[in-house]
Amino acid sequence: MPERRSPSTSLRFVSRLVLVAIATSLLAAAASGGEPDRIEGTLFLTQFDSLDKAAAAAGSPEIQAEGASLVPGKWGQGVQIKPGGFLAIPTAGNLLPPQGTLMFWFKPNWSTTGSGPSHTLFSWGWDDGKQGYCVLSDGWWEPAGAPYTYLVFENQRYLHCHCPLTFVQDQWRQITVTWQFGKQASARLYVDGTLAAAAVGPGEAAPAPRTVLYLGSDRGTPSAKGRSADGVFDHLCILDRTLSKEEVRELFRAQEPDWRAIERRQEAWLHDVLEQPYAPQRDAAGRIQESRALLDESHRWAAPSAAEKVIERIARAGFNVYIPCVWHGRGASWPSQLTPMAADVEKTVGEGPPGFDPLAHLIRVAHARGIEVHPWFCVCYADARWEPLTPFIEEGTPAGACEAHNPAFRRFAVDLMMKVVRRYDVDGINLDYIRTKGISTSATARASYRRQFGAELLEDIKKTGPNGWPHPNLVRWQDDAIADIVRSFSAQARTARPGLVISVDGHPYLPTDTPGTQGRNDFWWAQEGWVDVIYSMDYARRLSWQKTEAIRSQLKRPEAAAIIVGNYEKTDAGQVVSRDAQLVADLIGFCQRKFLGNGVALYWYGSLDDAQIEALRTGPFREPAIPSWLLATQRSGTGGPRP
């Protein structure tokens, strides 16, 4: 993955000229802080001077209004949409599926509390043959609100993202959504000129809209439940092109006179914490006790001369825990009697001396530098091209997964990891893809469900439980299958190697949240004491720290919950680039102060460029630390009833 290098002075000068040109071309007719006129590429524009017709439209300008009224807006008049109301805006000609930008200003009649109803700002249906939909909603899936705003741009293509956005009653916010279908499909959500969340997926042809655009309502979705915006909209504009981050920011700044204060508030969550003192735990010798982990999804370390270089770089940055992926569903990264070696590892190992063991060599090199090694297993992942796993894949098994309801696979997964625990001087094991990746409808799965509940899986899939949640038997069945792997491995590993650190990569949810249906219930595993650390995979620029706080508040061991910070970005074209080094250092510094217990973690080595190494070693890692863990076995009273 390419490194991100600091621009030269000349490039910075050119960038400033580009931004000036952008602002001039887009906003020539707008005074600072004023409502702009129609800009280049506008397909649809309504300033809500009336409720029945747009000011400009490439398609039909006619608007259908229900439960809406004209009220004072950000400029002149706006439209207030009350619960149950909506505006229906024609999409034909007014919205281009292949690419575009939708922007508007919104002032809620409510504030985000986490306990109120969900609010949908807009929605429409996709003509994809699967009842697909697009929706932007605050607390979309939660039964009683949440601190997250979801952009589900195309649910059938898993093109969705979310961010911890707080709405404040009577406070205007600019909302911008951009999208593009091509070699890569992407959708991005901007709030007040700043990128808040992004989704990138495989490139496919864009479907056509199946419905009108419902402003202020979830009517465009097949799961419509009357969620409404309940607020005031102003200046809604749809463009025929995808605006860049710079263009979105300049539009916001041109329309909002207080943009400087707003942008400062956007970063307050981060900098307010960074201003707090860093007070880590220390041992009797005064050394900092803090685990600093780096994950590496590649096999670059397996080459005969590569481990030294990798370990030298991560040691220079200040990390003391290395989490290399040794199993990604397509072969082992060590000489195994249970399964063949991964093709790329086998090739590099062949370049070394006879009998070269890449994992043993890595551990020796790391331990010599005081760095722990926690091999990383993508437990249930299956590369469909890798034939040795085909006995564990059936018709109906979710794509990219082994059949978790097959006891033989569960034994294989545990045995595979236990061979590493018993053979190598490992310090921990990291569990990833420890989920079903979907609901299996294979013959094995249907028989398993029938044995456990005396019911038919295909029938219960269609049913829901309380609050519209998935059928409780379905959730329990999935949870039990994956829990069997975690429980069995935990018991065997701790017997074989007391003190082993067991971590899991996930997205934990509370017992009061809508339950997951892929069997990954890491909150429960931590409560039972089967895992020591839950790493929440939080790779956005703005961390969802409120969720981690909520998880910690209800865990018996609050220190079990930690965050993996991301150090990469994806461009509009889907290219992975290294994140700004100072931001990476700041995110790590935030976690050091906010979530004491089991240290900090960063994903991933492939984007760790020299600038990030320098920012870390002179910033949050400027004083060396020794690994330190608060384990489940160190706490009495673990275990207990299932949440």
XYZ file of C-alpha atoms in Angstrom:
643
model
C 0.000 0.000 0.000
C 1.484 3.378 -0.966
C 3.009 5.658 1.624
C 1.567 9.102 2.155
C 4.311 11.699 1.914
C 4.284 15.292 3.126
C 3.688 17.717 0.231
C 6.394 20.135 -0.774
C 6.010 23.895 -0.430
C 5.149 24.180 -4.115
C 2.456 21.531 -3.822
C 0.952 23.294 -0.839
C 0.853 26.513 -2.853
C -0.856 24.718 -5.739
C -3.374 23.186 -3.303
C -4.281 26.646 -2.019
C -4.835 27.841 -5.574
C -7.052 24.817 -6.251
C -9.182 25.549 -3.185
C -9.516 29.189 -4.194
C -10.626 28.088 -7.659
C -13.137 25.670 -6.174
C -14.629 28.300 -3.914
C -14.774 30.830 -6.741
C -16.402 28.524 -9.294
C -18.933 27.047 -6.920
C -19.906 30.103 -4.974
C -19.365 33.104 -7.189
C -22.898 34.335 -6.545
C -22.861 33.820 -2.785
C -21.699 36.205 -0.121
C -20.010 34.650 2.933
C -22.651 33.232 5.194
C -25.363 33.685 2.588
C -27.571 31.278 0.690
C -25.952 30.457 -2.664
C -27.679 30.553 -5.991
C -27.792 27.578 -8.304
C -24.280 26.194 -8.857
C -22.720 24.221 -11.671
C -24.085 20.689 -11.997
C -27.393 21.357 -10.209
C -30.119 18.906 -11.154
C -32.623 19.896 -8.495
C -32.842 22.901 -6.178
C -35.522 24.030 -3.781
C -35.087 26.957 -1.415
C -38.601 26.306 -0.095
C -40.126 29.504 -1.357
C -43.090 27.216 -1.986
C -44.083 23.671 -1.078
C -45.340 22.508 -4.464
C -42.576 23.369 -6.925
C -38.768 23.445 -7.001
C -36.779 26.508 -8.059
C -34.855 24.411 -10.598
C -35.241 20.834 -11.813
C -33.822 18.737 -14.666
C -36.800 16.405 -14.223
C -40.213 17.243 -12.847
C -40.199 20.226 -10.451
C -43.480 19.140 -8.821
C -43.279 18.356 -5.089
C -45.910 16.516 -3.081
C -46.158 17.719 0.515
C -47.920 16.059 3.417
C -47.679 17.094 7.068
C -45.332 19.931 6.053
C -45.526 23.706 6.375
C -43.447 26.764 5.545
C -41.678 28.317 8.537
C -38.643 30.599 9.009
C -35.591 28.807 7.596
C -31.862 29.377 7.703
C -32.471 31.935 4.968
C -35.972 33.199 4.300
C -38.378 30.287 4.471
C -37.767 26.630 5.226
C -40.077 23.641 5.432
C -41.039 22.025 8.709
C -41.869 18.310 8.450
C -43.669 17.009 11.491
C -43.988 13.329 12.534
C -45.912 11.454 9.868
C -45.205 14.095 7.237
C -42.921 14.116 4.209
C -42.011 15.772 0.942
C -42.061 13.509 -2.122
C -39.497 14.670 -4.682
C -39.389 13.052 -8.146
C -36.101 11.222 -8.743
C -36.390 10.734 -12.538
C -34.008 13.248 -14.090
C -33.384 14.891 -10.724
C -31.058 12.253 -9.274
C -28.375 10.329 -11.192
C -27.650 6.884 -9.711
C -24.068 6.573 -11.095
C -22.829 9.626 -9.208
C -24.093 12.678 -7.406
C -24.323 14.886 -4.338
C -27.332 15.619 -2.125
C -27.046 18.457 0.368
C -29.385 20.359 2.658
C -29.588 22.177 5.975
C -31.566 20.651 8.845
C -32.691 21.960 12.247
C -34.254 19.295 14.524
C -37.124 19.812 16.920
C -35.349 17.332 19.213
C -31.924 16.497 20.597
C -30.058 13.202 20.399
C -30.323 11.505 23.793
C -29.974 7.792 23.084
C -33.400 7.172 24.611
C -35.768 8.839 22.157
C -37.209 7.593 18.863
C -35.226 7.220 15.652
C -35.434 10.011 13.087
C -35.162 9.555 9.322
C -33.978 12.512 7.276
C -34.582 11.018 3.827
C -35.066 7.719 2.004
C -35.761 6.208 -1.390
C -36.073 2.725 -2.840
C -33.700 1.104 -5.351
C -34.936 -0.879 -8.352
C -32.435 -3.686 -7.760
C -34.893 -6.597 -7.688
C -34.284 -7.049 -3.958
C -36.286 -4.218 -2.387
C -33.083 -2.313 -1.752
C -33.180 1.152 -0.276
C -31.184 4.259 0.618
C -31.755 5.943 3.965
C -30.126 8.529 6.221
C -31.374 8.143 9.754
C -30.384 8.899 13.324
C -30.736 5.655 15.293
C -32.079 3.660 12.337
C -31.859 0.110 13.724
C -32.123 0.852 17.418
C -35.531 0.433 19.075
C -35.081 3.573 21.195
C -32.534 5.818 19.537
C -28.749 5.765 19.645
C -25.732 8.095 19.410
C -25.209 7.008 15.793
C -26.359 8.401 12.490
C -26.539 5.789 9.722
C -26.113 6.270 6.004
C -27.312 3.062 4.365
C -26.829 3.970 0.743
C -27.606 0.537 -0.742
C -28.440 -2.097 1.836
C -28.354 -5.007 -0.620
C -24.739 -4.183 -1.503
C -23.708 -3.554 2.103
C -22.800 0.009 1.165
C -23.363 1.604 4.548
C -21.557 3.557 7.254
C -22.301 5.343 10.501
C -20.900 7.975 12.854
C -21.571 9.123 16.430
C -23.401 12.324 15.513
C -25.230 14.434 18.078
C -28.172 16.580 16.969
C -29.128 19.555 19.163
C -32.626 21.008 19.164
C -32.951 24.210 17.103
C -29.328 23.995 15.909
C -28.771 24.064 12.144
C -26.476 21.475 10.567
C -25.448 21.073 6.959
C -25.811 17.486 5.732
C -24.107 16.340 2.521
C -24.145 12.879 0.959
C -22.001 12.005 -2.054
C -21.942 8.771 -4.047
C -20.265 7.175 -7.013
C -20.537 3.824 -8.797
C -17.734 2.634 -11.058
C -14.651 0.501 -10.479
C -15.438 1.125 -6.824
C -18.775 2.000 -5.279
C -18.576 4.680 -2.599
C -20.893 6.724 -0.420
C -19.828 9.457 1.985
C -21.595 11.419 4.696
C -20.420 14.939 5.542
C -21.695 16.968 8.473
C -20.989 20.694 8.621
C -18.420 20.404 5.859
C -16.437 17.581 7.474
C -16.315 13.935 6.403
C -18.117 11.988 9.132
C -18.398 8.474 7.650
C -17.656 6.634 4.419
C -18.427 3.299 2.776
C -16.533 1.736 -0.123
C -17.563 -1.469 -1.868
C -17.064 -3.484 -5.045
C -17.779 -1.657 -8.263
C -21.114 -2.531 -9.848
C -23.595 -0.871 -12.145
C -25.807 1.562 -10.258
C -29.476 0.570 -9.890
C -32.200 3.047 -10.785
C -34.371 4.624 -8.079
C -37.594 2.709 -7.542
C -39.426 5.439 -5.614
C -39.452 9.166 -5.194
C -37.103 10.729 -2.666
C -38.985 10.996 0.614
C -37.606 13.945 2.540
C -38.214 13.601 6.284
C -39.594 10.051 6.157
C -38.629 6.368 5.941
C -41.375 5.695 3.359
C -38.773 4.834 0.730
C -37.820 1.663 2.626
C -39.728 -1.643 2.733
C -39.265 -1.608 6.518
C -40.961 1.776 6.958
C -42.225 2.234 10.507
C -43.157 5.888 10.470
C -39.736 7.225 11.415
C -39.714 10.927 10.595
C -37.286 13.825 10.628
C -39.418 16.119 12.843
C -37.510 19.267 12.003
C -36.945 22.114 9.541
C -35.171 21.748 6.177
C -33.701 24.497 4.035
C -31.848 24.777 0.707
C -32.002 21.233 -0.667
C -29.781 20.713 -3.698
C -28.978 17.636 -5.829
C -25.957 17.724 -8.147
C -24.987 15.572 -11.103
C -21.461 14.971 -9.779
C -19.595 13.816 -6.700
C -18.137 16.741 -4.804
C -14.681 16.324 -3.268
C -13.928 16.826 0.416
C -12.470 20.231 -0.376
C -15.547 21.316 -2.326
C -17.904 20.233 0.445
C -15.862 22.105 3.032
C -15.735 25.294 0.979
C -19.492 25.192 0.385
C -20.105 24.903 4.116
C -17.724 27.729 4.960
C -19.295 29.995 2.367
C -22.791 29.416 3.742
C -22.060 29.416 7.492
C -20.622 32.633 9.000
C -19.670 30.838 12.251
C -17.788 28.019 10.505
C -14.590 28.543 12.517
C -16.341 28.025 15.847
C -18.263 25.034 14.502
C -15.113 23.357 13.192
C -13.418 23.863 16.562
C -16.381 22.205 18.296
C -16.197 19.257 15.893
C -12.737 18.359 17.215
C -13.436 19.175 20.872
C -14.119 15.496 21.693
C -10.503 14.720 20.773
C -8.536 17.731 21.951
C -10.354 18.158 25.261
C -9.157 14.677 26.236
C -5.641 15.216 24.853
C -5.310 18.252 27.125
C -5.736 15.957 30.129
C -2.522 14.633 31.729
C -1.203 11.239 30.658
C -0.826 9.215 33.874
C -0.008 5.580 33.014
C 0.581 2.767 35.474
C 4.236 2.154 36.368
C 6.089 -0.759 37.917
C 8.444 -0.583 40.903
C 11.288 0.434 38.590
C 9.243 3.343 37.213
C 8.668 1.764 33.796
C 5.346 2.463 32.056
C 3.088 -0.604 32.038
C 1.033 -0.301 28.865
C 0.389 -2.711 26.021
C 0.881 -1.057 22.635
C -0.283 -3.410 19.901
C 0.080 -3.288 16.125
C -1.906 -5.588 13.820
C -0.481 -6.883 10.528
C -2.810 -8.610 8.073
C -0.062 -9.510 5.598
C 2.561 -12.278 5.613
C 5.482 -9.924 5.007
C 7.148 -11.124 8.228
C 7.378 -14.740 6.998
C 10.253 -14.253 4.546
C 13.610 -15.466 5.958
C 15.087 -11.974 6.312
C 11.889 -9.969 6.806
C 11.092 -10.437 10.503
C 14.087 -8.361 11.581
C 12.996 -5.395 9.445
C 9.361 -5.563 10.580
C 10.250 -5.819 14.261
C 12.821 -3.025 13.983
C 10.217 -0.650 12.502
C 7.506 -1.385 15.065
C 10.023 -1.184 17.917
C 11.212 2.194 16.597
C 7.611 3.442 16.628
C 7.209 2.321 20.252
C 4.954 -0.743 19.929
C 5.559 -3.668 22.273
C 2.929 -6.135 21.023
C 2.831 -7.515 17.469
C -0.327 -9.231 16.166
C 0.539 -10.939 12.840
C -2.163 -12.730 10.858
C -1.198 -16.412 10.676
C -4.502 -17.820 9.363
C -6.702 -16.107 6.791
C -8.717 -19.046 5.544
C -6.260 -20.028 2.814
C -3.446 -21.894 4.530
C -1.178 -21.778 7.563
C 1.739 -19.413 8.079
C 3.717 -22.064 9.934
C 4.561 -25.742 9.236
C 1.307 -27.445 10.227
C 0.312 -31.081 10.267
C -3.381 -30.168 10.155
C -3.420 -28.091 6.986
C -1.172 -27.053 4.072
C 0.817 -23.841 4.201
C -0.481 -20.691 2.491
C 0.935 -20.480 -1.024
C 2.646 -17.107 -0.575
C 4.214 -18.185 2.712
C 5.366 -21.486 1.274
C 7.087 -19.662 -1.573
C 9.004 -17.295 0.717
C 9.881 -20.063 3.193
C 11.404 -22.024 0.312
C 13.916 -19.228 -0.126
C 15.295 -19.854 3.363
C 17.396 -22.626 4.881
C 15.970 -26.198 5.110
C 13.415 -26.533 7.887
C 12.946 -22.761 8.262
C 9.960 -22.030 10.529
C 8.789 -18.434 9.935
C 6.634 -18.183 13.052
C 9.318 -19.555 15.369
C 11.833 -17.156 13.838
C 9.486 -14.185 14.220
C 8.875 -14.953 17.889
C 12.610 -15.217 18.619
C 13.333 -11.889 16.906
C 10.405 -10.118 18.628
C 11.154 -11.459 22.101
C 14.780 -10.343 21.759
C 13.421 -6.773 21.433
C 10.958 -7.148 24.323
C 7.967 -7.395 21.955
C 5.145 -9.865 22.542
C 3.668 -11.912 19.679
C -0.073 -12.676 19.552
C -0.859 -14.745 16.411
C -4.058 -13.578 14.706
C -6.599 -16.117 13.407
C -9.491 -15.300 11.046
C -11.288 -18.222 12.628
C -14.346 -18.831 10.464
C -13.133 -17.169 7.281
C -12.835 -19.356 4.185
C -11.261 -18.492 0.868
C -13.518 -20.304 -1.605
C -10.491 -20.905 -3.864
C -8.678 -22.914 -1.195
C -9.713 -26.559 -1.575
C -8.635 -27.965 1.846
C -11.550 -26.115 3.481
C -14.216 -27.422 1.101
C -15.287 -30.217 3.526
C -16.479 -27.429 5.826
C -18.411 -25.504 3.164
C -21.860 -26.573 1.964
C -24.564 -25.239 -0.291
C -26.276 -22.604 1.842
C -23.210 -21.794 3.959
C -22.648 -18.000 3.936
C -20.117 -16.860 1.344
C -16.583 -16.551 2.647
C -17.216 -18.698 5.714
C -16.925 -22.248 6.973
C -20.041 -23.998 8.256
C -20.068 -23.032 11.928
C -22.921 -25.446 12.684
C -20.722 -28.366 11.677
C -19.092 -29.728 14.887
C -16.190 -31.059 12.802
C -15.306 -27.531 11.699
C -15.496 -26.189 15.232
C -13.097 -28.925 16.402
C -10.775 -28.148 13.488
C -10.722 -24.434 14.346
C -9.894 -25.080 18.005
C -7.275 -27.726 17.162
C -5.624 -25.413 14.636
C -5.164 -22.672 17.227
C -4.177 -25.068 19.992
C -1.353 -26.507 17.864
C 0.143 -23.005 17.777
C -0.402 -22.443 21.502
C 1.316 -25.707 22.432
C 4.144 -25.549 19.890
C 5.234 -21.910 20.074
C 6.189 -19.483 22.816
C 3.259 -17.186 22.031
C 2.083 -14.480 24.416
C -1.501 -14.307 23.219
C -3.988 -15.313 20.528
C -6.183 -12.856 18.627
C -9.571 -14.037 17.292
C -11.037 -12.353 14.208
C -13.857 -13.357 11.850
C -15.207 -15.250 14.821
C -18.714 -15.200 13.391
C -20.902 -17.050 10.908
C -20.864 -14.230 8.298
C -24.588 -14.739 7.792
C -27.383 -17.222 8.456
C -26.630 -20.604 6.989
C -29.438 -22.544 5.315
C -27.339 -25.653 4.622
C -28.621 -29.157 5.371
C -26.287 -29.305 8.376
C -27.573 -25.978 9.691
C -31.237 -26.918 9.267
C -30.701 -30.221 11.054
C -28.830 -28.490 13.885
C -31.643 -25.983 14.378
C -34.259 -28.739 14.328
C -32.376 -30.698 17.017
C -31.951 -27.689 19.278
C -35.418 -26.162 19.032
C -37.695 -28.736 17.383
C -38.569 -26.115 14.780
C -37.789 -25.349 11.144
C -35.026 -22.840 10.504
C -36.473 -21.601 7.217
C -39.737 -20.752 8.945
C -38.211 -19.032 11.967
C -35.989 -16.888 9.743
C -39.186 -15.167 8.584
C -40.320 -14.421 12.137
C -39.318 -11.662 14.544
C -39.225 -11.404 18.290
C -40.073 -8.547 20.672
C -39.401 -5.022 19.382
C -39.132 -6.394 15.877
C -35.778 -8.000 16.704
C -34.669 -11.254 15.044
C -36.306 -14.410 16.350
C -34.689 -15.153 19.760
C -34.140 -18.830 18.900
C -32.260 -17.809 15.760
C -30.007 -15.500 17.777
C -29.422 -18.154 20.453
C -28.620 -20.835 17.861
C -26.012 -18.647 16.147
C -24.534 -17.513 19.469
C -24.211 -21.063 20.744
C -22.318 -22.293 17.684
C -19.645 -19.576 17.852
C -19.538 -19.642 21.659
C -18.650 -23.342 21.450
C -15.415 -22.398 19.647
C -14.534 -19.565 22.024
C -15.358 -21.470 25.207
C -13.512 -24.628 24.151
C -10.430 -22.775 22.957
C -10.296 -20.584 26.058
C -10.431 -23.557 28.424
C -7.794 -25.566 26.557
C -5.448 -22.639 25.912
C -5.393 -21.449 29.505
C -4.714 -24.956 30.728
C -1.839 -25.355 28.286
C -0.406 -21.864 28.772
C -1.538 -19.984 31.907
C -1.325 -16.234 31.415
C -2.056 -16.400 27.688
C -3.873 -13.234 26.532
C -7.003 -13.977 24.471
C -8.321 -11.025 22.496
C -11.151 -10.696 19.983
C -11.727 -8.169 17.199
C -15.359 -7.159 17.052
C -18.127 -4.601 17.358
C -19.547 -5.312 20.838
C -23.163 -4.571 21.640
C -25.016 -4.424 24.941
C -27.753 -6.867 25.983
C -30.215 -3.982 25.576
C -29.188 -3.407 21.932
C -30.633 -5.147 18.905
C -28.880 -8.541 18.968
C -26.529 -9.590 16.211
C -27.365 -12.621 14.096
C -23.858 -13.860 13.255
C -22.992 -15.383 16.625
C -20.364 -12.825 17.615
C -21.382 -11.876 21.146
C -18.066 -10.636 22.495
C -19.732 -8.800 25.384
C -21.030 -12.135 26.681
C -17.653 -13.828 26.138
C -15.954 -11.161 28.259
C -18.600 -11.492 30.976
C -18.022 -15.245 31.029
C -14.275 -14.693 31.307
C -13.487 -16.547 28.065
C -11.702 -13.567 26.501
C -9.489 -10.989 28.150
C -9.776 -8.135 25.665
C -12.484 -6.974 23.262
C -10.892 -4.823 20.578
C -13.588 -2.631 19.030
C -12.612 -2.116 15.380
C -13.009 1.666 15.158
C -11.113 2.861 12.091
C -12.880 6.177 11.441
C -11.271 9.559 11.948
C -13.835 10.256 14.660
C -13.894 7.435 17.204
C -17.196 5.984 18.435
C -15.878 6.336 21.964
C -19.340 6.732 23.506
C -20.168 3.150 22.556
C -16.974 1.856 24.163
C -17.771 3.874 27.284
C -21.246 2.328 27.427
C -19.805 -1.175 27.004
C -17.245 -0.596 29.765
C -19.915 0.723 32.116
C -21.738 -2.621 32.037
C -18.825 -5.062 31.914
C -17.727 -6.838 35.078
C -14.216 -6.005 33.907
C -14.440 -2.545 32.297
C -10.795 -2.851 31.266
C -11.762 -5.674 28.889
C -13.044 -3.150 26.324
C -10.452 -1.364 24.186
C -10.296 0.258 20.750
C -8.275 -0.552 17.637
C -7.534 2.771 15.958
C -7.112 2.954 12.172
C -4.094 4.505 10.429
C -5.366 4.546 6.847
C -7.874 6.324 4.638
C -9.683 5.347 1.448
C -9.826 7.759 -1.440
C -12.955 8.256 -3.541
C -11.484 5.696 -5.963
C -11.098 3.153 -3.154
C -7.304 3.490 -2.931
C -5.854 2.904 0.546
C -3.463 5.627 1.718
C -1.731 6.281 5.036
C -3.615 8.587 7.390
C -2.190 11.909 8.527
C 0.522 11.038 11.054
C -0.473 13.619 13.670
C -4.075 12.425 13.653
C -2.912 8.826 14.199
C -0.785 9.930 17.156
C -3.675 11.986 18.559
C -6.123 9.070 18.326
C -3.672 6.831 20.183
C -3.155 9.556 22.795
C -6.927 9.845 23.224
C -7.249 6.110 23.939
C -4.316 6.203 26.372
C -6.154 8.739 28.502
C -9.745 7.614 27.990
C -9.599 3.819 28.259
C -7.122 2.614 30.848
C -6.653 -1.106 31.298
C -5.442 -3.149 28.358
C -3.558 -0.573 26.399
C -3.938 0.687 22.855
C -3.908 -0.894 19.395
C -3.423 0.229 15.795
C -4.537 -1.313 12.487
C -2.444 -1.870 10.379
C 1.288 -2.352 9.649
C 0.765 -1.939 5.905
C -0.111 1.753 6.349
C 2.504 2.464 8.993
C 4.656 4.952 7.093
C 7.771 6.734 8.350
C 5.811 9.873 9.227
C 3.519 7.874 11.530
C 6.493 6.153 13.157
C 8.032 9.545 13.890
C 4.761 10.999 15.234
C 4.243 8.011 17.544
C 7.783 7.743 18.891
C 7.959 11.480 19.604
C 4.353 11.692 20.794
C 2.257 9.133 22.688
C 5.071 6.533 22.701
C 7.963 8.885 23.462
C 8.614 7.021 26.718
C 9.068 3.239 26.295
C 6.614 0.856 27.931
C 6.502 -2.807 28.857
C 3.421 -4.902 27.935
C 0.853 -5.168 30.696
C -2.514 -6.947 30.716
C -5.472 -7.168 33.075
C -6.704 -10.710 32.469
C -10.028 -12.383 33.181
C -8.221 -14.992 35.282
C -6.971 -12.224 37.570
C -10.509 -11.256 38.502
C -12.680 -13.314 40.806
C -16.350 -13.782 40.097
C -16.160 -14.065 36.321
C -18.834 -16.075 34.647
C -22.498 -15.828 35.420
C -25.794 -15.743 33.586
C -25.856 -15.180 29.884
C -26.929 -11.626 28.978
